[in-house]
Amino acid sequence: MKSQNWARKTKQFVFRTFAATSLKSRCIIPKLKSKEPPKMATTLRGKPFERQVLDSMLRRRMFYTPAFEIYNGVGGLYDYGPPGCALQSNIIELWRKHFILEEDMLEVDCTSLTPEEVLKTSGHVEKFADWMCKDPKNGEIIRADHYVEEILEARLKGDKEARGLQVTSNDDSSKKKKKIKSISAVRLEDATVAEYEGILAKIDNFDGPELGRLITKYDLKNPATGVLPSEPVAFNLMFQTSIGPSSNAPGYLRPETAQGQFVNFAKLLEFNQQQMPFASASVGKSFRNEISPRSGLLRVREFLMAEIEHFVDPDGGKKHSRFEEVKDVELTFLNRQTQISGQTNVEKMTIGKAVANGTVANETLGYFLARIHLFLKKIGVDLSKVRFRQHMANEMAHYACDCWDAELLTSYGWIECVGCADRSAYDLTVHSRKTGAPLVVRERLANPITIEEWQIDIDKKKFGPKFKKNGKIIEAAIEALSQEKLATLAQDLASNGKITIDVEDVDSDGVELGKDLISIERRKRVENTREYTPNVIEPSFGIGRILYALLEHNYWTRGNEGGDEARHVLSFPPIVAPTKVLIVPLSSHVSFKPLIKQISSKLRVLGVSSRIDDSSASIGKRYSRNDELGTPLGITIDFQSVKDQTFTLRDRDSTKQVRADKEAILTAVKALVEGEKNWSDVEKQLPSFDGQDIDSVIP
Amino acid sequence: MKSQNWARKTKQFVFRTFAATSLKSRCIIPKLKSKEPPKMATTLRGKPFERQVLDSMLRRRMFYTPAFEIYNGVGGLYDYGPPGCALQSNIIELWRKHFILEEDMLEVDCTSLTPEEVLKTSGHVEKFADWMCKDPKNGEIIRADHYVEEILEARLKGDKEARGLQVTSNDDSSKKKKKIKSISAVRLEDATVAEYEGILAKIDNFDGPELGRLITKYDLKNPATGVLPSEPVAFNLMFQTSIGPSSNAPGYLRPETAQGQFVNFAKLLEFNQQQMPFASASVGKSFRNEISPRSGLLRVREFLMAEIEHFVDPDGGKKHSRFEEVKDVELTFLNRQTQISGQTNVEKMTIGKAVANGTVANETLGYFLARIHLFLKKIGVDLSKVRFRQHMANEMAHYACDCWDAELLTSYGWIECVGCADRSAYDLTVHSRKTGAPLVVRERLANPITIEEWQIDIDKKKFGPKFKKNGKIIEAAIEALSQEKLATLAQDLASNGKITIDVEDVDSDGVELGKDLISIERRKRVENTREYTPNVIEPSFGIGRILYALLEHNYWTRGNEGGDEARHVLSFPPIVAPTKVLIVPLSSHVSFKPLIKQISSKLRVLGVSSRIDDSSASIGKRYSRNDELGTPLGITIDFQSVKDQTFTLRDRDSTKQVRADKEAILTAVKALVEGEKNWSDVEKQLPSFDGQDIDSVIP
């Protein structure tokens, strides 16, 4: 009973865990996995995709790098170098424009350091944990669910080999660094195979004791040491520290930015002049102490999140005033029903239809799903690799009404990159109950209403002295009692002269209140204001994951006709490209200097970021380098430029060039960067330049 | 001896501590304090300045708010609300443009979590500490230097009272929350007064044991408990945590962003195609676990820093190629000599002159001082409240050549907001020595040179097996030996057959090396490349402090002729103002809606941030609210607008208005926001509007 309750309760965190995927590894839903076709085998232009090749290019160009590498690095910590940092900034800037500015959201910047009390209330201290085992022989620390999964998978693979069946890559979970390198080909009983497969299909649903029982039952010895690991214990995923000089002020690094927004709700409502609905938003680092980080940028210990908390009146169907504007946006849905039936086939539908037919719970949730889709489109995510997957009932927080993840397909599988949940009134309620702060909206009623209801009166004179510091908490618990509950309690009080109410924080057996302290009566009252706790719709973005998916989605290789090795290209849209324009003088000849300076300062005035490459490498090599950095445009300065002030402009994707005077080139650059024109428009307007096929000159 | 050494060594951190001012409280240099005229007694427009009034307005308007206030808050943690967050974003955006884009700096985003090893090398683990005492009676934890300072100040105040002298506000250090509320008027000996004043003048120079001796010598009992506090112990100011599931991977939250840049030096140099000089830069949170945070936003536990590490060849006088562009910028200097003579009189001088006459050590340092000045000017800091103060020799790191702080005058005194130091080759050298990673620049020499020098050869076959994992560290120590040292060691080896070298990390007694392992010879060699460790010039910005000073510098009150209470104004320059335009419809009448939408979407297209206030408050009240938020412009929509599509535009500072059609108003807005025009230009072009004196309508 208790463990079942725990399992249910942990669900409340499941949909918040994407940015570092913790509680449950849900990047790929295992039971769906084997039925997925391996879609991500090719690059943008249809060539075979090799992750190691892309990864080594990204490190070489310093998109990212393992942090503290000269100190041998630390698992799960990565630094962004200049192009990664610029890409991240551009994504964030676009995010701010697309969400915050567009809808007048209230941006806040809250601290990462969080006192324990706050995270106790939110439930993180108790429940934000993974199960881990220790190998008693070599001391290795192992994540229990990964361990069971890997060993069973390895045994199934061994069985296939023994049966002479082909072992496919789908038998491996590609996202994992395998601990188990080889396994002997041992044939299993048919029934055992079925059992193993059944377990793997629901591996995310086991809690610690259950995982422990599986380890014992199937004798899952660690192949590295030949012994069974210890019983799984819960390991909290938050980084703990101590705030201030004394050790009695424990704190944590926030595992999400949301709590800072919830605790400031009353001030934000006041700032918004009491107007509802409204949204707050925050961009900042969060931290999760992964047991064994892996999958590169996808599961890290420190990561950037962008979160919106949209507060809405729960009455009136959670309509959204701007839903009309997005109702025709077509999304790809993988709904709950389909998943229950064991399928993964997606359905394309407008969000208008999805809300109308009940696929998506309400307009506000639907509005944000559409806005998320539009955002992903804007930054250059490949929309054929996006799906909105609905949470299964058992995957969702018990208080949530509906929850969808925007998942992006990468070589690691379908990755949850944005979560979008209707969190109901949970967060504001728990913080309000704990602190006594009224995190509610009070609304003047146009027509006062008369209500007949149960009311509970407290004899404050006796109540205060009796309960002292617990008084406030008990009072809050009393206020939170429902009418149904009060009706029952009124009977109890009448018949027993006392009642018992649940106040977990004070006494796990409940608090007893006698007739001397309280009375319960049914009364009429006239209400002029309505008071309610807003519901929260929460779109929550894992920026690092989106950034990584964007890299994969925009990567391709350019084969060289001459048979040279493939050249890498990152075809970012100009709006997110780290640098928009590369300025390339033919050589370091002194006559080019003034032109370089002119072009570069003109671009700066236009607000277009550029870099100069006047190194001694060939022009082709310099362009190649910038194709790898995803720079969409190049301006070449040659001796002709010195003579007649004309320049060539090169398009990264087609490698085509046009030649024109400075003004025409700069005008074209601005239009291309701001997305007003595309390259074919420019080619129509400006004469093409074929005088020198720069890209064939690569040595 | 040891303690003296400690004191000297701690100096290396002094100039990096501004953002949360830790080691020493140097916001105001105490010995200068009493001679300072109280300059900051007035607001921007000359009215008396009251900090409490400003502070309560800033909280009311949610510029910032104590974090987790519904949980009673945590000392030294603040959240920025919407206007504070926007102000901070705008300052950062300008910083990026002014520094990073302007000079093609390589921006990186490194992790806050830092393994212990890195911070051991940098010296933070051992030395980044404050001295604290504990009161044995009430358990209170006290910062030792603050404690001595406050008690001595209180006694001097008591003495003054006893002598019948007037106690001025200068006898109090205004930046402190006083622990000692009252003190009896006790007359002291004249000699004692002089002794106390002497101690206070150099309070920042005492280490822990010295502070302990002062407490004993002068019997500095805690007035709250009547007992002496415990002996001061060092308290490290870094937040400690554990990275990963096992407890043997201690880590800290970074106290500065610099180390992430240093450890990535080799990759950044490679990214910059081996070209020198270049700069890296980083904007991010840093953390310092203050013992007793105070002074609002000025001394906090989590804060935003923006740091530049400019790497430069130490040879050739550290020239800067763009120094010409800034040489005529005039700065206000408070140099070392003046401070030594006990004065605070500043000197205005162009940076060109200051470098030429040796006031500032070199061009690169001078270049950045000027650029810092220009940045502060651009964001709207009051330049009459800026000075560049040179560090005293004993205040500076032992390896630094020169260091200047940009100090801004606030009601808390002169606050160090930007540090700019020449850190020599210290950081790269220590990390390189520790890890063996070559953090150097290799430069091809145009003319190879022949060098005669001592060379040391290692017999690798014997060396490796003998020292095992220490081999790399010892080898690095050998490589770091100077020619002078090698000359001595050659003699030692010849006469004793062995030498001893210092390798602290391996053996504190040094490592012995015999003739079997090494040989030392004088040889000639031809050098084709030059190898050097770059020096670092480090401009380091405490964004929160700059932001706070900006608030004070731009704050004033508008007296109402009718005798109403003063109205607050924050006169930010448009470029940093949280919102640029307030859109104010006369009422919530339905006919205004389409116009509001038009104006607001037009402004969005122009990239100008705006907010709509269609609340039911009077127009005057709504403008007042936005004066407090620092919104420079207001567009009013009235019934005339509905008729003829004209609008009024209001200037925050003068409250004057003009009226024109939509295009003219929007053109004016854009020009004002981009700084191309000021209000008087606009007034000349567009007809003024006096039809309705909105500001006199405030109820």
Short mmCIF file of C-alpha atoms in Angstrom, two decimals, chain B residues 299-503:
data_model
loop_
_atom_site.label_atom_id
_atom_site.label_comp_id
_atom_site.label_asym_id
_atom_site.label_seq_id
_atom_site.Cartn_x
_atom_site.Cartn_y
_atom_site.Cartn_z
CA ARG B 299 26.10 42.33 -0.80
CA VAL B 300 24.20 39.25 -1.82
CA ARG B 301 24.81 35.53 -1.95
CA GLU B 302 23.89 34.94 -5.59
CA PHE B 303 24.65 37.58 -8.18
CA LEU B 304 25.16 38.21 -11.85
CA MET B 305 28.67 38.91 -13.09
CA ALA B 306 29.98 39.87 -16.49
CA GLU B 307 33.67 39.17 -16.86
CA ILE B 308 36.18 39.68 -19.63
CA GLU B 309 39.54 37.96 -19.77
CA HIS B 310 41.69 39.76 -22.31
CA PHE B 311 44.78 37.70 -23.14
CA VAL B 312 47.78 39.70 -24.22
CA ASP B 313 51.45 39.16 -25.01
CA PRO B 314 53.41 40.40 -21.96
CA ASP B 315 56.25 41.60 -24.23
CA GLY B 316 56.03 44.88 -26.05
CA GLY B 317 54.44 46.98 -23.31
CA LYS B 318 50.91 45.60 -23.61
CA LYS B 319 49.93 48.04 -26.33
CA HIS B 320 46.34 48.07 -27.61
CA SER B 321 45.55 48.54 -31.28
CA ARG B 322 42.43 50.62 -30.60
CA PHE B 323 43.87 52.78 -27.84
CA GLU B 324 43.89 55.74 -30.24
CA GLU B 325 40.10 55.63 -30.37
CA VAL B 326 39.73 56.26 -26.65
CA LYS B 327 42.81 58.27 -25.75
CA ASP B 328 40.86 61.51 -25.34
CA VAL B 329 38.28 60.08 -22.97
CA GLU B 330 38.54 61.92 -19.67
CA LEU B 331 38.32 59.89 -16.47
CA THR B 332 38.24 60.77 -12.79
CA PHE B 333 41.20 59.15 -11.04
CA LEU B 334 41.93 58.58 -7.39
CA ASN B 335 45.46 57.26 -7.59
CA ARG B 336 47.57 55.32 -5.14
CA GLN B 337 49.85 58.22 -4.19
CA THR B 338 46.92 60.41 -3.19
CA GLN B 339 45.49 57.64 -1.02
CA ILE B 340 48.84 57.01 0.65
CA SER B 341 48.96 60.66 1.63
CA GLY B 342 45.56 60.23 3.26
CA GLN B 343 43.72 62.33 0.68
CA THR B 344 40.71 61.59 -1.49
CA ASN B 345 40.96 64.41 -3.98
CA VAL B 346 40.45 63.10 -7.46
CA GLU B 347 42.12 64.17 -10.66
CA LYS B 348 40.52 64.45 -14.08
CA MET B 349 42.73 63.39 -16.91
CA THR B 350 42.45 61.85 -20.36
CA ILE B 351 43.32 58.18 -20.43
CA GLY B 352 45.96 59.04 -23.04
CA LYS B 353 47.73 61.26 -20.54
CA ALA B 354 47.25 58.81 -17.67
CA VAL B 355 49.00 56.02 -19.58
CA ALA B 356 51.70 58.37 -20.89
CA ASN B 357 52.61 59.64 -17.42
CA GLY B 358 52.48 56.22 -15.82
CA THR B 359 49.36 56.71 -13.67
CA VAL B 360 47.87 53.69 -15.44
CA ALA B 361 50.31 50.85 -16.09
CA ASN B 362 49.76 50.15 -19.78
CA GLU B 363 47.64 50.85 -22.86
CA THR B 364 45.53 47.72 -22.65
CA LEU B 365 44.55 48.40 -19.05
CA GLY B 366 43.93 52.05 -19.98
CA TYR B 367 41.86 51.05 -22.98
CA PHE B 368 39.53 49.01 -20.82
CA LEU B 369 39.23 51.73 -18.14
CA ALA B 370 38.06 54.11 -20.85
CA ARG B 371 35.69 51.52 -22.29
CA ILE B 372 34.24 50.90 -18.82
CA HIS B 373 33.71 54.65 -18.42
CA LEU B 374 31.93 54.82 -21.78
CA PHE B 375 29.75 51.88 -20.88
CA LEU B 376 28.70 53.42 -17.56
CA LYS B 377 27.91 56.65 -19.38
CA LYS B 378 25.81 54.84 -21.98
CA ILE B 379 23.59 53.10 -19.45
CA GLY B 380 22.90 56.33 -17.59
CA VAL B 381 25.19 56.33 -14.57
CA ASP B 382 25.73 59.85 -13.21
CA LEU B 383 29.33 60.54 -14.23
CA SER B 384 29.81 63.01 -11.40
CA LYS B 385 29.40 59.97 -9.13
CA VAL B 386 32.05 57.80 -10.77
CA ARG B 387 35.70 57.56 -9.88
CA PHE B 388 38.45 55.14 -10.81
CA ARG B 389 40.31 54.22 -7.65
CA GLN B 390 43.68 52.55 -7.89
CA HIS B 391 44.36 49.67 -5.53
CA MET B 392 46.90 50.23 -2.82
CA ALA B 393 49.96 48.02 -3.08
CA ASN B 394 48.88 45.98 -0.04
CA GLU B 395 45.36 45.62 -1.38
CA MET B 396 46.39 44.14 -4.68
CA ALA B 397 47.22 40.55 -5.51
CA HIS B 398 50.93 39.97 -5.19
CA TYR B 399 51.17 39.00 -8.84
CA ALA B 400 49.08 41.86 -10.22
CA CYS B 401 50.83 44.83 -11.83
CA ASP B 402 48.03 47.33 -11.50
CA CYS B 403 44.39 47.33 -10.56
CA TRP B 404 41.66 49.96 -10.69
CA ASP B 405 38.09 49.87 -9.47
CA ALA B 406 35.29 51.86 -11.03
CA GLU B 407 33.51 53.07 -7.89
CA LEU B 408 30.03 54.55 -7.98
CA LEU B 409 28.79 56.88 -5.27
CA THR B 410 25.56 55.78 -3.61
CA SER B 411 23.91 56.41 -0.27
CA TYR B 412 26.01 53.50 1.02
CA GLY B 413 29.17 55.38 0.07
CA TRP B 414 31.57 54.69 -2.79
CA ILE B 415 30.80 51.20 -4.08
CA GLU B 416 33.19 49.12 -6.12
CA CYS B 417 31.12 48.12 -9.17
CA VAL B 418 33.72 47.18 -11.78
CA GLY B 419 37.20 45.87 -11.14
CA CYS B 420 39.86 46.12 -13.81
CA ALA B 421 43.12 44.36 -13.08
CA ASP B 422 46.25 43.32 -14.87
CA ARG B 423 46.52 39.79 -13.44
CA SER B 424 49.81 39.02 -15.20
CA ALA B 425 50.27 35.34 -16.12
CA TYR B 426 49.15 34.02 -12.75
CA ASP B 427 45.97 32.11 -13.58
CA LEU B 428 47.14 30.33 -16.70
CA THR B 429 50.40 29.44 -14.98
CA VAL B 430 48.85 27.78 -11.93
CA HIS B 431 46.33 25.76 -13.95
CA SER B 432 49.00 24.71 -16.40
CA ARG B 433 51.38 23.70 -13.63
CA LYS B 434 48.68 21.69 -11.90
CA THR B 435 47.31 19.86 -14.93
CA GLY B 436 50.28 19.75 -17.26
CA ALA B 437 48.12 21.30 -19.99
CA PRO B 438 50.17 23.76 -22.06
CA LEU B 439 48.24 27.01 -21.61
CA VAL B 440 50.66 28.94 -23.78
CA VAL B 441 50.94 30.68 -27.12
CA ARG B 442 53.43 29.44 -29.70
CA GLU B 443 54.50 32.03 -32.18
CA ARG B 444 56.63 31.45 -35.28
CA LEU B 445 59.68 33.71 -35.21
CA ALA B 446 60.44 35.64 -38.40
CA ASN B 447 64.16 35.45 -37.55
CA PRO B 448 65.19 32.31 -35.70
CA ILE B 449 67.41 33.01 -32.74
CA THR B 450 70.21 31.06 -31.16
CA ILE B 451 70.01 30.65 -27.45
CA GLU B 452 72.58 29.35 -25.04
CA GLU B 453 70.93 27.99 -21.96
CA TRP B 454 70.82 25.38 -19.25
CA GLN B 455 68.84 22.33 -20.21
CA ILE B 456 67.66 19.53 -18.04
CA ASP B 457 67.21 16.01 -19.44
CA ILE B 458 65.05 13.41 -17.82
CA ASP B 459 65.67 9.69 -18.15
CA LYS B 460 62.06 8.85 -18.91
CA LYS B 461 62.58 5.11 -18.63
CA LYS B 462 63.50 5.34 -14.98
CA PHE B 463 61.53 8.50 -14.18
CA GLY B 464 58.08 7.19 -15.05
CA PRO B 465 58.20 3.91 -13.09
CA LYS B 466 59.76 5.67 -10.10
CA PHE B 467 57.19 8.47 -9.67
CA LYS B 468 54.16 6.91 -11.34
CA LYS B 469 51.15 9.27 -11.25
CA ASN B 470 53.24 12.05 -9.76
CA GLY B 471 55.58 11.94 -12.75
CA LYS B 472 53.61 14.46 -14.78
CA ILE B 473 53.45 16.93 -11.90
CA ILE B 474 57.18 16.66 -11.17
CA GLU B 475 58.00 17.03 -14.85
CA ALA B 476 55.89 20.18 -15.00
CA ALA B 477 57.77 21.54 -11.97
CA ILE B 478 61.08 20.78 -13.65
CA GLU B 479 59.98 22.51 -16.82
CA ALA B 480 58.99 25.57 -14.82
CA LEU B 481 62.49 26.00 -13.35
CA SER B 482 64.15 29.28 -14.23
CA GLN B 483 67.56 29.58 -15.86
CA GLU B 484 68.99 31.06 -12.64
CA LYS B 485 67.69 28.11 -10.66
CA LEU B 486 69.02 25.64 -13.21
CA ALA B 487 72.47 27.21 -12.98
CA THR B 488 72.47 26.61 -9.22
CA LEU B 489 71.05 23.11 -9.58
CA ALA B 490 73.73 22.22 -12.16
CA GLN B 491 76.35 23.00 -9.51
CA ASP B 492 74.45 21.03 -6.85
CA LEU B 493 74.16 18.04 -9.14
CA ALA B 494 77.84 18.20 -9.99
CA SER B 495 78.94 18.41 -6.36
CA ASN B 496 76.31 16.25 -4.59
CA GLY B 497 75.15 13.93 -7.32
CA LYS B 498 71.56 14.91 -6.58
CA ILE B 499 69.24 17.90 -6.36
CA THR B 500 66.02 18.71 -4.53
CA ILE B 501 63.22 20.63 -6.17
CA ASP B 502 60.00 22.05 -4.72
CA VAL B 503 56.89 20.18 -5.80
#
